[in-house]
Amino acid sequence: VISACSLAPEAKICVSNACASSLAAIATAKTWLKAKRVDHAVIFACDAIDSFVLHGFHHLRVLSPDRTRPFAANRTGFHLGDAAACLILSSKNKSADGLELIDAQIDSEGHAATRPSQSGESLLRACKNLLASREQVTPDLVIAHGTSTQANDVTEDKVFKSLFEGSEKKPRITGTKWSVGHTLGTAGLLDVIAACEVLKSQKVFALRTTDGIDPAFEGSYLLASELQNSDRPLKSILVTSLGFGGVHAAALVTRV
Amino acid sequence: MTFFLQSFQSEIPYPAKETPAWAAKSDRWYQLDAPAYSLAQAFDLMKADLGVKPDFLILASPRASNLTDRDFAASGASSPSKFVHTLPNIRASSLLQVMEWAGPMLCVQNDPQTIVSALEEAFVLFEAEEALKRIWVVAFEPTRARCHYFIVTREPSVPSALTVKVTGSASGAVLGAASPAATPGVKRDEEWLDWVYNKPSNSFNLSRHYTAQFTSGV
């Protein structure tokens, strides 16, 4: 698709930050817009399940034998999902729905090839940098990466605990992978699009396959049994992504 | 806007014949593929020259992880340690461990001008973010098993640094017809590396926005 577009070679680039690629691409687009190098940026993301990917994740032992249950006590990994997504960012044309991407931040840590550090230091740094410039530091909702693996969910819970410690009202936390599966590099873009839809509809979705949260976790997760109407007006949503190799990212979407 | 650029390169034999000096810092160094091992080894060999660590790191991956992908598939697609290296950014994980560094990192690919695009990304970052002072663009060149470290700064740090100047207008100018500096089929990365290390002419047109010129100190 991109090759078919009559863009100059320097006007397109492929970002490969593993499962944080989408949010890293958004951060890159924001940089180009901020530098006034472009007026509009189009971000494409696509991931398809093939035997290469399926075998790889199977041998890493992260695929669930049944369902993806993010942050659940009985979580067993994830199922893979196919997805293609597209997002247009513009510094000239305002969104008809009042949607605004405040920023996206990327960060990295050389902890290990496949596991994030337990403290999630680089995700925490990305989130803090993202929220630091905001008057209202706490977002109204978080759409977490939530892969339902042991390592990912532990790290994210610790990051959310550190991030929202002292907040008057901790944000509710949800995710999409229980429904669409883990779409790898596309996951962040799907979650940003989901955040836009939540902001437009003012209706949240729960972690529909998660019946009971891991007792060690402290985040305010939206369970399957909970209502889908938010207990507060939804003005801003934080989206997080974690990638192999310790590349993590976060984005903040608002509706003005 | 003017930026300054230093370049370093190192050819690294692979596989390693002995345990590297940085082995204790790395997560299973003996499982690293050629790009991951080479980038870490090159850093260790050149760290005194590379000096202060970066505010931002850009990893350029010409040909992405194609060789490792092929190796993984040919070996029956059953090795987890090979599979993780089929993501081009993984090669930076061991580098970060050896560097003992953490921070913002972007991994890019845009063949046949992946390294050139990564350098341009560094210049755009400088234009957008005043706080950034030092960006490293790091690349592994698979055809020659060479590692490249480019240090981009706002201020000159050594007399031999290249000078990179912005040319042309900024706003929206890159959209539209193909740039004359990047004709399809031309190996821009090879041209750039030839220019940097062999100096066939005084200036190099990186893109329609940036021209690199050797300073008089070279």
Tab-separated table of C-alpha atoms in Angstrom:
chain	number	residue	atom	x	y	z
A	1	VAL	CA	0.000	0.000	0.000
A	2	ILE	CA	2.716	2.417	1.046
A	3	SER	CA	4.854	1.602	-1.985
A	4	ALA	CA	1.901	2.397	-4.222
A	5	CYS	CA	1.565	5.871	-2.713
A	6	SER	CA	3.494	8.561	-4.546
A	7	LEU	CA	5.425	9.610	-1.487
A	8	ALA	CA	9.049	10.661	-1.494
A	9	PRO	CA	11.222	7.954	0.133
A	10	GLU	CA	12.052	10.273	3.015
A	11	ALA	CA	8.328	10.719	3.722
A	12	LYS	CA	7.807	7.111	4.727
A	13	ILE	CA	9.487	4.878	7.222
A	14	CYS	CA	8.883	1.458	8.760
A	15	VAL	CA	9.044	1.365	12.552
A	16	SER	CA	10.030	-1.982	14.116
A	17	ASN	CA	9.658	-1.592	17.871
A	18	ALA	CA	8.137	-5.082	18.261
A	19	CYS	CA	4.695	-5.001	19.915
A	20	ALA	CA	5.203	-1.314	20.721
A	21	SER	CA	5.657	-0.514	17.015
A	22	SER	CA	2.303	1.215	16.578
A	23	LEU	CA	2.773	3.619	19.452
A	24	ALA	CA	6.390	4.201	18.391
A	25	ALA	CA	5.098	5.039	14.907
A	26	ILE	CA	2.613	7.478	16.439
A	27	ALA	CA	5.452	9.084	18.425
A	28	THR	CA	7.472	9.357	15.205
A	29	ALA	CA	4.553	10.947	13.376
A	30	LYS	CA	4.098	13.429	16.226
A	31	THR	CA	7.761	14.392	15.919
A	32	TRP	CA	7.376	15.035	12.177
A	33	LEU	CA	4.257	17.114	12.804
A	34	LYS	CA	5.920	19.061	15.618
A	35	ALA	CA	8.956	19.793	13.453
A	36	LYS	CA	6.490	21.026	10.785
A	37	ARG	CA	8.004	18.586	8.343
A	38	VAL	CA	4.532	17.337	7.397
A	39	ASP	CA	0.971	18.563	7.918
A	40	HIS	CA	-0.602	15.108	7.951
A	41	ALA	CA	0.721	11.659	8.799
A	42	VAL	CA	-0.819	8.295	7.949
A	43	ILE	CA	0.097	5.333	10.125
A	44	PHE	CA	-0.529	1.839	8.806
A	45	ALA	CA	-0.152	-1.286	10.895
A	46	CYS	CA	-0.778	-4.879	9.917
A	47	ASP	CA	-0.031	-8.277	11.405
A	48	ALA	CA	-1.115	-11.646	10.053
A	49	ILE	CA	-0.806	-15.003	11.746
A	50	ASP	CA	1.221	-17.464	9.718
A	51	SER	CA	3.033	-20.674	10.626
A	52	PHE	CA	6.272	-18.728	11.243
A	53	VAL	CA	4.686	-16.548	13.920
A	54	LEU	CA	2.505	-19.321	15.321
A	55	HIS	CA	5.431	-21.727	15.739
A	56	GLY	CA	7.581	-19.015	17.292
A	57	PHE	CA	5.090	-18.035	19.964
A	58	HIS	CA	4.143	-21.657	20.561
A	59	HIS	CA	7.758	-22.504	21.396
A	60	LEU	CA	8.003	-19.465	23.632
A	61	ARG	CA	5.116	-21.026	25.581
A	62	VAL	CA	3.037	-17.876	25.759
A	63	LEU	CA	-0.008	-19.064	23.804
A	64	SER	CA	-3.056	-19.832	25.875
A	65	PRO	CA	-4.613	-23.288	25.483
A	66	ASP	CA	-8.065	-21.745	25.958
A	67	ARG	CA	-8.749	-18.016	26.405
A	68	THR	CA	-6.916	-14.749	26.904
A	69	ARG	CA	-7.695	-13.497	30.411
A	70	PRO	CA	-5.765	-10.291	31.062
A	71	PHE	CA	-4.801	-9.666	34.688
A	72	ALA	CA	-6.727	-12.753	35.865
A	73	ALA	CA	-5.500	-15.046	38.590
A	74	ASN	CA	-5.927	-17.969	36.192
A	75	ARG	CA	-4.362	-16.327	33.130
A	76	THR	CA	-2.570	-18.671	30.771
A	77	GLY	CA	-1.190	-16.482	27.997
A	78	PHE	CA	-2.832	-15.129	24.858
A	79	HIS	CA	-4.226	-16.088	21.498
A	80	LEU	CA	-2.916	-14.406	18.374
A	81	GLY	CA	-5.035	-12.109	16.232
A	82	ASP	CA	-4.932	-10.824	12.658
A	83	ALA	CA	-5.445	-7.112	12.235
A	84	ALA	CA	-4.850	-4.162	9.976
A	85	ALA	CA	-5.382	-0.610	11.152
A	86	CYS	CA	-4.859	2.920	9.944
A	87	LEU	CA	-4.761	6.229	11.782
A	88	ILE	CA	-4.440	9.727	10.347
A	89	LEU	CA	-2.850	12.465	12.416
A	90	SER	CA	-3.105	16.055	11.272
A	91	SER	CA	-1.801	19.358	12.550
A	92	LYS	CA	-4.147	21.237	10.192
A	93	ASN	CA	-7.503	19.465	10.223
A	94	LYS	CA	-9.242	19.048	13.562
A	95	SER	CA	-11.101	15.831	14.281
A	96	ALA	CA	-14.852	16.214	13.725
A	97	ASP	CA	-15.378	14.324	16.986
A	98	GLY	CA	-13.038	16.558	18.976
A	99	LEU	CA	-10.445	13.801	19.364
A	100	GLU	CA	-6.869	14.780	20.018
A	101	LEU	CA	-3.743	12.741	20.402
A	102	ILE	CA	-1.824	14.559	23.125
A	103	ASP	CA	1.431	12.680	22.618
A	104	ALA	CA	3.098	9.295	22.540
A	105	GLN	CA	6.320	8.430	24.337
A	106	ILE	CA	8.712	5.563	23.733
A	107	ASP	CA	11.324	4.196	26.083
A	108	SER	CA	13.508	1.125	26.365
A	109	GLU	CA	15.383	-1.023	28.835
A	110	GLY	CA	17.848	-3.765	28.075
A	111	HIS	CA	16.450	-6.081	30.686
A	112	ALA	CA	15.934	-9.228	28.598
A	113	ALA	CA	14.932	-10.290	25.104
A	114	THR	CA	11.421	-11.443	25.930
A	115	ARG	CA	10.627	-10.304	29.465
A	116	PRO	CA	10.066	-6.763	30.699
A	117	SER	CA	11.740	-5.814	33.945
A	118	GLN	CA	9.458	-6.481	36.915
A	119	SER	CA	9.367	-2.804	37.808
A	120	GLY	CA	8.670	-1.825	34.202
A	121	GLU	CA	11.012	1.125	34.601
A	122	SER	CA	10.950	2.158	30.958
A	123	LEU	CA	7.154	1.935	30.612
A	124	LEU	CA	6.820	3.926	33.816
A	125	ARG	CA	9.202	6.563	32.453
A	126	ALA	CA	7.268	6.765	29.184
A	127	CYS	CA	3.957	7.167	31.051
A	128	LYS	CA	5.362	9.773	33.440
A	129	ASN	CA	6.836	11.798	30.582
A	130	LEU	CA	3.520	11.595	28.795
A	131	LEU	CA	1.417	12.727	31.748
A	132	ALA	CA	3.885	15.274	33.146
A	133	SER	CA	2.737	18.096	30.902
A	134	ARG	CA	-0.925	17.618	31.786
A	135	GLU	CA	-2.861	19.600	34.371
A	136	GLN	CA	-4.987	16.562	35.082
A	137	VAL	CA	-2.254	13.990	35.600
A	138	THR	CA	-4.528	10.971	36.031
A	139	PRO	CA	-6.324	9.736	32.907
A	140	ASP	CA	-9.956	8.629	33.160
A	141	LEU	CA	-9.291	5.180	31.722
A	142	VAL	CA	-6.348	2.976	30.797
A	143	ILE	CA	-6.373	0.567	27.860
A	144	ALA	CA	-3.534	-1.681	28.934
A	145	HIS	CA	-1.357	-3.946	26.813
A	146	GLY	CA	-2.634	-6.818	29.017
A	147	THR	CA	-1.278	-9.841	27.152
A	148	SER	CA	-2.386	-12.236	29.887
A	149	THR	CA	1.137	-13.635	30.249
A	150	GLN	CA	2.574	-13.945	33.733
A	151	ALA	CA	5.394	-11.474	33.087
A	152	ASN	CA	3.557	-8.741	31.168
A	153	ASP	CA	0.628	-8.390	33.542
A	154	VAL	CA	2.827	-8.314	36.656
A	155	THR	CA	4.929	-5.531	35.170
A	156	GLU	CA	1.976	-3.459	34.014
A	157	ASP	CA	0.254	-3.730	37.390
A	158	LYS	CA	3.412	-2.473	39.100
A	159	VAL	CA	3.684	0.403	36.643
A	160	PHE	CA	0.050	1.413	37.205
A	161	LYS	CA	0.517	1.201	40.966
A	162	SER	CA	3.549	3.520	40.839
A	163	LEU	CA	1.963	5.832	38.306
A	164	PHE	CA	-1.316	6.403	40.120
A	165	GLU	CA	-0.087	6.207	43.701
A	166	GLY	CA	-1.584	9.162	45.526
A	167	SER	CA	-4.245	9.814	42.887
A	168	GLU	CA	-7.620	10.688	44.391
A	169	LYS	CA	-9.456	8.404	42.029
A	170	LYS	CA	-7.506	5.686	40.319
A	171	PRO	CA	-8.472	5.118	36.683
A	172	ARG	CA	-10.237	1.966	35.635
A	173	ILE	CA	-8.110	-0.371	33.544
A	174	THR	CA	-9.326	-2.437	30.624
A	175	GLY	CA	-7.929	-4.003	27.454
A	176	THR	CA	-8.839	-5.460	24.068
A	177	LYS	CA	-6.855	-8.689	23.747
A	178	TRP	CA	-9.519	-10.882	25.339
A	179	SER	CA	-11.584	-10.056	22.242
A	180	VAL	CA	-9.275	-9.523	19.255
A	181	GLY	CA	-6.268	-11.463	20.493
A	182	HIS	CA	-2.729	-10.179	20.531
A	183	THR	CA	-2.223	-8.462	17.196
A	184	LEU	CA	1.479	-7.825	17.918
A	185	GLY	CA	2.758	-4.688	16.161
A	186	THR	CA	-0.785	-3.573	15.375
A	187	ALA	CA	-1.972	-3.860	18.981
A	188	GLY	CA	-1.195	-0.274	19.986
A	189	LEU	CA	-2.973	1.219	17.004
A	190	LEU	CA	-6.067	-0.924	17.634
A	191	ASP	CA	-6.053	0.246	21.237
A	192	VAL	CA	-5.732	3.911	20.261
A	193	ILE	CA	-8.669	3.460	17.868
A	194	ALA	CA	-10.605	1.717	20.656
A	195	ALA	CA	-9.774	4.674	22.930
A	196	CYS	CA	-11.202	7.056	20.319
A	197	GLU	CA	-14.417	5.027	20.153
A	198	VAL	CA	-14.744	4.987	23.941
A	199	LEU	CA	-14.268	8.757	24.079
A	200	LYS	CA	-16.913	9.235	21.400
A	201	SER	CA	-19.488	6.845	22.884
A	202	GLN	CA	-18.640	7.421	26.556
A	203	LYS	CA	-19.094	3.688	27.014
A	204	VAL	CA	-16.327	1.495	28.298
A	205	PHE	CA	-15.717	-2.198	27.696
A	206	ALA	CA	-14.626	-4.587	30.418
A	207	LEU	CA	-12.128	-7.440	30.437
A	208	ARG	CA	-14.953	-9.790	29.500
A	209	THR	CA	-13.051	-13.039	30.039
A	210	THR	CA	-11.572	-12.035	33.386
A	211	ASP	CA	-13.709	-13.171	36.305
A	212	GLY	CA	-11.247	-12.680	39.109
A	213	ILE	CA	-8.188	-10.471	39.272
A	214	ASP	CA	-4.840	-11.855	40.358
A	215	PRO	CA	-4.914	-11.241	44.149
A	216	ALA	CA	-1.400	-9.806	43.993
A	217	PHE	CA	-2.568	-6.991	41.709
A	218	GLU	CA	-3.644	-3.551	42.905
A	219	GLY	CA	-4.969	-1.894	39.743
A	220	SER	CA	-8.642	-1.018	39.327
A	221	TYR	CA	-9.486	-3.485	36.558
A	222	LEU	CA	-12.858	-3.610	34.839
A	223	LEU	CA	-14.216	-7.111	35.285
A	224	ALA	CA	-16.613	-9.088	33.139
A	225	SER	CA	-19.360	-8.647	35.722
A	226	GLU	CA	-19.207	-4.850	35.721
A	227	LEU	CA	-21.441	-2.413	33.904
A	228	GLN	CA	-20.170	-0.774	30.772
A	229	ASN	CA	-21.172	2.762	31.712
A	230	SER	CA	-18.365	4.801	33.162
A	231	ASP	CA	-18.729	6.261	36.640
A	232	ARG	CA	-17.252	9.540	35.402
A	233	PRO	CA	-17.069	11.549	32.166
A	234	LEU	CA	-14.324	10.123	30.015
A	235	LYS	CA	-12.020	12.861	28.788
A	236	SER	CA	-8.642	11.199	28.494
A	237	ILE	CA	-7.426	7.639	27.957
A	238	LEU	CA	-3.933	6.256	28.424
A	239	VAL	CA	-2.849	3.432	26.093
A	240	THR	CA	0.182	1.279	26.881
A	241	SER	CA	2.269	-1.160	24.828
A	242	LEU	CA	5.134	-3.421	25.836
A	243	GLY	CA	7.475	-5.023	23.319
A	244	PHE	CA	10.072	-7.760	23.255
A	245	GLY	CA	13.559	-6.409	23.720
A	246	GLY	CA	12.333	-3.992	26.405
A	247	VAL	CA	10.855	-1.419	24.027
A	248	HIS	CA	7.764	0.069	25.640
A	249	ALA	CA	5.486	2.987	24.802
A	250	ALA	CA	2.441	4.934	25.905
A	251	ALA	CA	-0.013	7.303	24.232
A	252	LEU	CA	-2.625	9.694	25.575
A	253	VAL	CA	-5.846	10.419	23.697
A	254	THR	CA	-8.354	13.085	24.738
A	255	ARG	CA	-11.664	14.495	23.602
A	256	VAL	CA	-12.037	18.240	23.819
B	1	MET	CA	19.786	24.524	11.279
B	2	THR	CA	23.184	22.873	11.493
B	3	PHE	CA	24.028	19.567	13.087
B	4	PHE	CA	27.323	17.784	13.596
B	5	LEU	CA	27.989	14.183	12.956
B	6	GLN	CA	30.763	11.767	13.877
B	7	SER	CA	31.009	8.325	12.340
B	8	PHE	CA	32.618	5.135	13.623
B	9	GLN	CA	32.677	1.681	12.110
B	10	SER	CA	33.920	-1.736	13.081
B	11	GLU	CA	33.940	-5.099	11.327
B	12	ILE	CA	33.124	-7.885	13.764
B	13	PRO	CA	33.903	-11.562	13.050
B	14	TYR	CA	30.969	-13.868	13.856
B	15	PRO	CA	30.552	-16.311	15.487
B	16	ALA	CA	32.782	-15.295	18.364
B	17	LYS	CA	35.890	-17.362	18.944
B	18	GLU	CA	36.095	-16.518	22.624
B	19	THR	CA	33.903	-15.208	25.409
B	20	PRO	CA	33.497	-11.453	24.995
B	21	ALA	CA	34.611	-9.074	27.727
B	22	TRP	CA	30.988	-8.015	28.250
B	23	ALA	CA	29.580	-11.546	28.592
B	24	ALA	CA	28.528	-11.075	32.208
B	25	LYS	CA	26.408	-8.053	31.307
B	26	SER	CA	24.433	-9.814	28.603
B	27	ASP	CA	21.459	-12.135	28.797
B	28	ARG	CA	22.870	-15.384	27.283
B	29	TRP	CA	25.393	-13.782	24.914
B	30	TYR	CA	26.086	-17.116	23.207
B	31	GLN	CA	22.530	-17.183	21.792
B	32	LEU	CA	22.824	-13.793	20.087
B	33	ASP	CA	22.526	-13.636	16.313
B	34	ALA	CA	25.161	-11.846	14.213
B	35	PRO	CA	23.650	-8.321	14.418
B	36	ALA	CA	23.031	-8.516	18.171
B	37	TYR	CA	26.481	-9.891	18.972
B	38	SER	CA	28.241	-7.502	16.586
B	39	LEU	CA	26.559	-4.320	17.826
B	40	ALA	CA	27.422	-5.179	21.434
B	41	GLN	CA	30.995	-6.154	20.561
B	42	ALA	CA	31.499	-3.032	18.425
B	43	PHE	CA	30.291	-0.827	21.257
B	44	ASP	CA	32.678	-2.501	23.659
B	45	LEU	CA	35.612	-2.036	21.285
B	46	MET	CA	34.780	1.600	20.469
B	47	LYS	CA	33.290	2.840	23.741
B	48	ALA	CA	36.205	5.141	24.543
B	49	ASP	CA	35.771	6.909	21.200
B	50	LEU	CA	31.984	6.989	21.397
B	51	GLY	CA	32.179	8.944	24.643
B	52	VAL	CA	29.066	10.319	26.344
B	53	LYS	CA	26.011	8.109	26.015
B	54	PRO	CA	23.009	9.363	24.017
B	55	ASP	CA	19.735	11.065	24.956
B	56	PHE	CA	18.012	9.088	22.218
B	57	LEU	CA	19.049	6.023	20.253
B	58	ILE	CA	17.921	5.115	16.738
B	59	LEU	CA	18.572	1.595	15.535
B	60	ALA	CA	18.701	1.301	11.751
B	61	SER	CA	18.265	-2.248	10.476
B	62	PRO	CA	19.060	-2.588	6.754
B	63	ARG	CA	17.410	-5.784	5.457
B	64	ALA	CA	15.581	-5.994	8.783
B	65	SER	CA	16.069	-9.458	10.313
B	66	ASN	CA	15.835	-11.381	7.018
B	67	LEU	CA	18.891	-13.574	7.579
B	68	THR	CA	17.770	-14.595	11.049
B	69	ASP	CA	14.207	-15.153	9.782
B	70	ARG	CA	15.559	-17.560	7.166
B	71	ASP	CA	17.722	-19.300	9.746
B	72	PHE	CA	14.755	-19.727	12.105
B	73	ALA	CA	12.510	-21.126	9.362
B	74	ALA	CA	15.242	-23.421	8.004
B	75	SER	CA	15.907	-24.862	11.456
B	76	GLY	CA	12.300	-26.032	11.796
B	77	ALA	CA	10.884	-22.906	13.464
B	78	SER	CA	11.305	-24.456	16.877
B	79	SER	CA	14.037	-22.465	18.586
B	80	PRO	CA	12.710	-19.726	20.908
B	81	SER	CA	16.142	-18.092	21.094
B	82	LYS	CA	16.263	-17.813	17.297
B	83	PHE	CA	12.635	-16.676	17.086
B	84	VAL	CA	13.101	-13.645	19.320
B	85	HIS	CA	15.828	-12.377	16.983
B	86	THR	CA	13.356	-12.348	14.098
B	87	LEU	CA	12.311	-8.970	15.475
B	88	PRO	CA	14.868	-6.403	14.287
B	89	ASN	CA	14.759	-4.406	17.516
B	90	ILE	CA	15.914	-7.376	19.637
B	91	ARG	CA	19.510	-6.778	18.531
B	92	ALA	CA	19.411	-3.609	20.600
B	93	SER	CA	18.504	-5.453	23.784
B	94	SER	CA	22.024	-6.867	24.271
B	95	LEU	CA	23.528	-3.551	23.180
B	96	LEU	CA	21.582	-1.717	25.886
B	97	GLN	CA	22.770	-4.246	28.443
B	98	VAL	CA	26.400	-3.781	27.448
B	99	MET	CA	25.995	0.001	27.246
B	100	GLU	CA	24.280	-0.022	30.642
B	101	TRP	CA	21.843	2.485	29.172
B	102	ALA	CA	18.065	2.876	29.092
B	103	GLY	CA	15.997	5.536	27.362
B	104	PRO	CA	14.007	6.381	24.262
B	105	MET	CA	14.847	4.146	21.325
B	106	LEU	CA	13.351	3.923	17.858
B	107	CYS	CA	14.017	1.025	15.474
B	108	VAL	CA	13.540	1.748	11.781
B	109	GLN	CA	13.825	0.144	8.361
B	110	ASN	CA	13.470	1.825	4.981
B	111	ASP	CA	15.571	-0.057	2.433
B	112	PRO	CA	17.517	0.813	0.371
B	113	GLN	CA	18.046	3.895	2.513
B	114	THR	CA	17.524	2.650	6.052
B	115	ILE	CA	20.634	4.301	7.497
B	116	VAL	CA	20.010	7.553	5.624
B	117	SER	CA	16.394	7.598	6.850
B	118	ALA	CA	17.521	6.955	10.427
B	119	LEU	CA	19.918	9.897	10.208
B	120	GLU	CA	17.152	12.102	8.872
B	121	GLU	CA	14.968	10.947	11.752
B	122	ALA	CA	17.662	12.141	14.144
B	123	PHE	CA	17.707	15.572	12.480
B	124	VAL	CA	13.905	15.831	12.635
B	125	LEU	CA	14.022	14.875	16.328
B	126	PHE	CA	16.497	17.692	16.943
B	127	GLU	CA	14.208	20.130	15.183
B	128	ALA	CA	11.199	19.005	17.237
B	129	GLU	CA	12.766	18.486	20.667
B	130	GLU	CA	15.053	21.205	22.004
B	131	ALA	CA	16.048	19.152	25.029
B	132	LEU	CA	17.814	16.540	22.910
B	133	LYS	CA	21.562	17.094	22.669
B	134	ARG	CA	23.027	13.812	21.496
B	135	ILE	CA	21.458	11.127	19.338
B	136	TRP	CA	23.143	7.921	18.287
B	137	VAL	CA	22.213	6.220	15.046
B	138	VAL	CA	23.396	2.626	15.212
B	139	ALA	CA	23.335	0.136	12.337
B	140	PHE	CA	24.503	-3.332	11.428
B	141	GLU	CA	25.310	-3.745	7.744
B	142	PRO	CA	24.651	-7.458	7.027
B	143	THR	CA	26.401	-7.642	3.659
B	144	ARG	CA	29.752	-6.627	5.134
B	145	ALA	CA	29.242	-7.584	8.810
B	146	ARG	CA	30.050	-3.990	9.689
B	147	CYS	CA	28.651	-1.982	12.565
B	148	HIS	CA	28.180	1.757	12.216
B	149	TYR	CA	27.799	4.247	15.021
B	150	PHE	CA	26.855	7.803	14.031
B	151	ILE	CA	26.794	10.420	16.763
B	152	VAL	CA	24.634	13.421	15.942
B	153	THR	CA	25.024	16.533	18.096
B	154	ARG	CA	23.981	20.178	18.037
B	155	GLU	CA	27.500	21.370	18.795
B	156	PRO	CA	30.772	20.231	17.216
B	157	SER	CA	32.610	17.864	19.518
B	158	VAL	CA	35.787	17.095	17.584
B	159	PRO	CA	37.524	18.865	14.665
B	160	SER	CA	36.923	15.939	12.347
B	161	ALA	CA	33.138	15.997	12.683
B	162	LEU	CA	31.038	16.305	9.533
B	163	THR	CA	28.756	19.273	9.165
B	164	VAL	CA	25.180	18.588	8.153
B	165	LYS	CA	23.119	21.541	7.018
B	166	VAL	CA	19.423	21.808	6.365
B	167	THR	CA	18.572	22.800	2.822
B	168	GLY	CA	15.215	23.571	1.234
B	169	SER	CA	11.941	24.506	2.867
B	170	ALA	CA	10.578	22.566	5.780
B	171	SER	CA	6.800	22.581	5.861
B	172	GLY	CA	5.092	19.827	3.917
B	173	ALA	CA	7.734	19.803	1.220
B	174	VAL	CA	8.500	16.109	1.298
B	175	LEU	CA	5.049	15.064	0.172
B	176	GLY	CA	4.473	14.568	-3.527
B	177	ALA	CA	6.739	13.374	-6.277
B	178	ALA	CA	9.783	11.260	-5.568
B	179	SER	CA	12.875	13.093	-4.461
B	180	PRO	CA	15.621	13.352	-7.083
B	181	ALA	CA	18.033	12.349	-4.360
B	182	ALA	CA	16.406	8.957	-3.986
B	183	THR	CA	15.791	7.415	-7.367
B	184	PRO	CA	14.238	3.939	-7.070
B	185	GLY	CA	16.863	1.218	-7.244
B	186	VAL	CA	19.733	3.409	-6.115
B	187	LYS	CA	21.416	2.025	-3.015
B	188	ARG	CA	21.361	5.136	-0.900
B	189	ASP	CA	22.901	3.523	2.172
B	190	GLU	CA	25.816	2.190	0.133
B	191	GLU	CA	26.343	5.609	-1.452
B	192	TRP	CA	26.260	7.273	1.957
B	193	LEU	CA	28.687	4.837	3.574
B	194	ASP	CA	31.036	5.125	0.605
B	195	TRP	CA	30.953	8.894	0.929
B	196	VAL	CA	31.502	8.914	4.697
B	197	TYR	CA	34.466	6.565	4.680
B	198	ASN	CA	36.023	7.162	1.249
B	199	LYS	CA	35.244	10.883	0.821
B	200	PRO	CA	34.840	10.873	-2.968
B	201	SER	CA	33.399	14.418	-2.909
B	202	ASN	CA	33.004	17.330	-0.511
B	203	SER	CA	29.266	17.090	0.004
B	204	PHE	CA	26.501	14.494	0.019
B	205	ASN	CA	22.815	15.103	-0.545
B	206	LEU	CA	21.187	13.020	2.187
B	207	SER	CA	17.665	14.092	1.214
B	208	ARG	CA	16.000	17.179	-0.157
B	209	HIS	CA	16.307	18.699	3.324
B	210	TYR	CA	19.804	17.796	4.430
B	211	THR	CA	23.204	18.034	2.850
B	212	ALA	CA	26.310	16.690	4.562
B	213	GLN	CA	29.595	18.503	4.096
B	214	PHE	CA	33.028	17.699	5.458
B	215	THR	CA	34.385	20.450	7.636
B	216	SER	CA	37.808	21.893	6.991
B	217	GLY	CA	39.224	19.830	9.848
B	218	VAL	CA	38.999	16.597	7.863
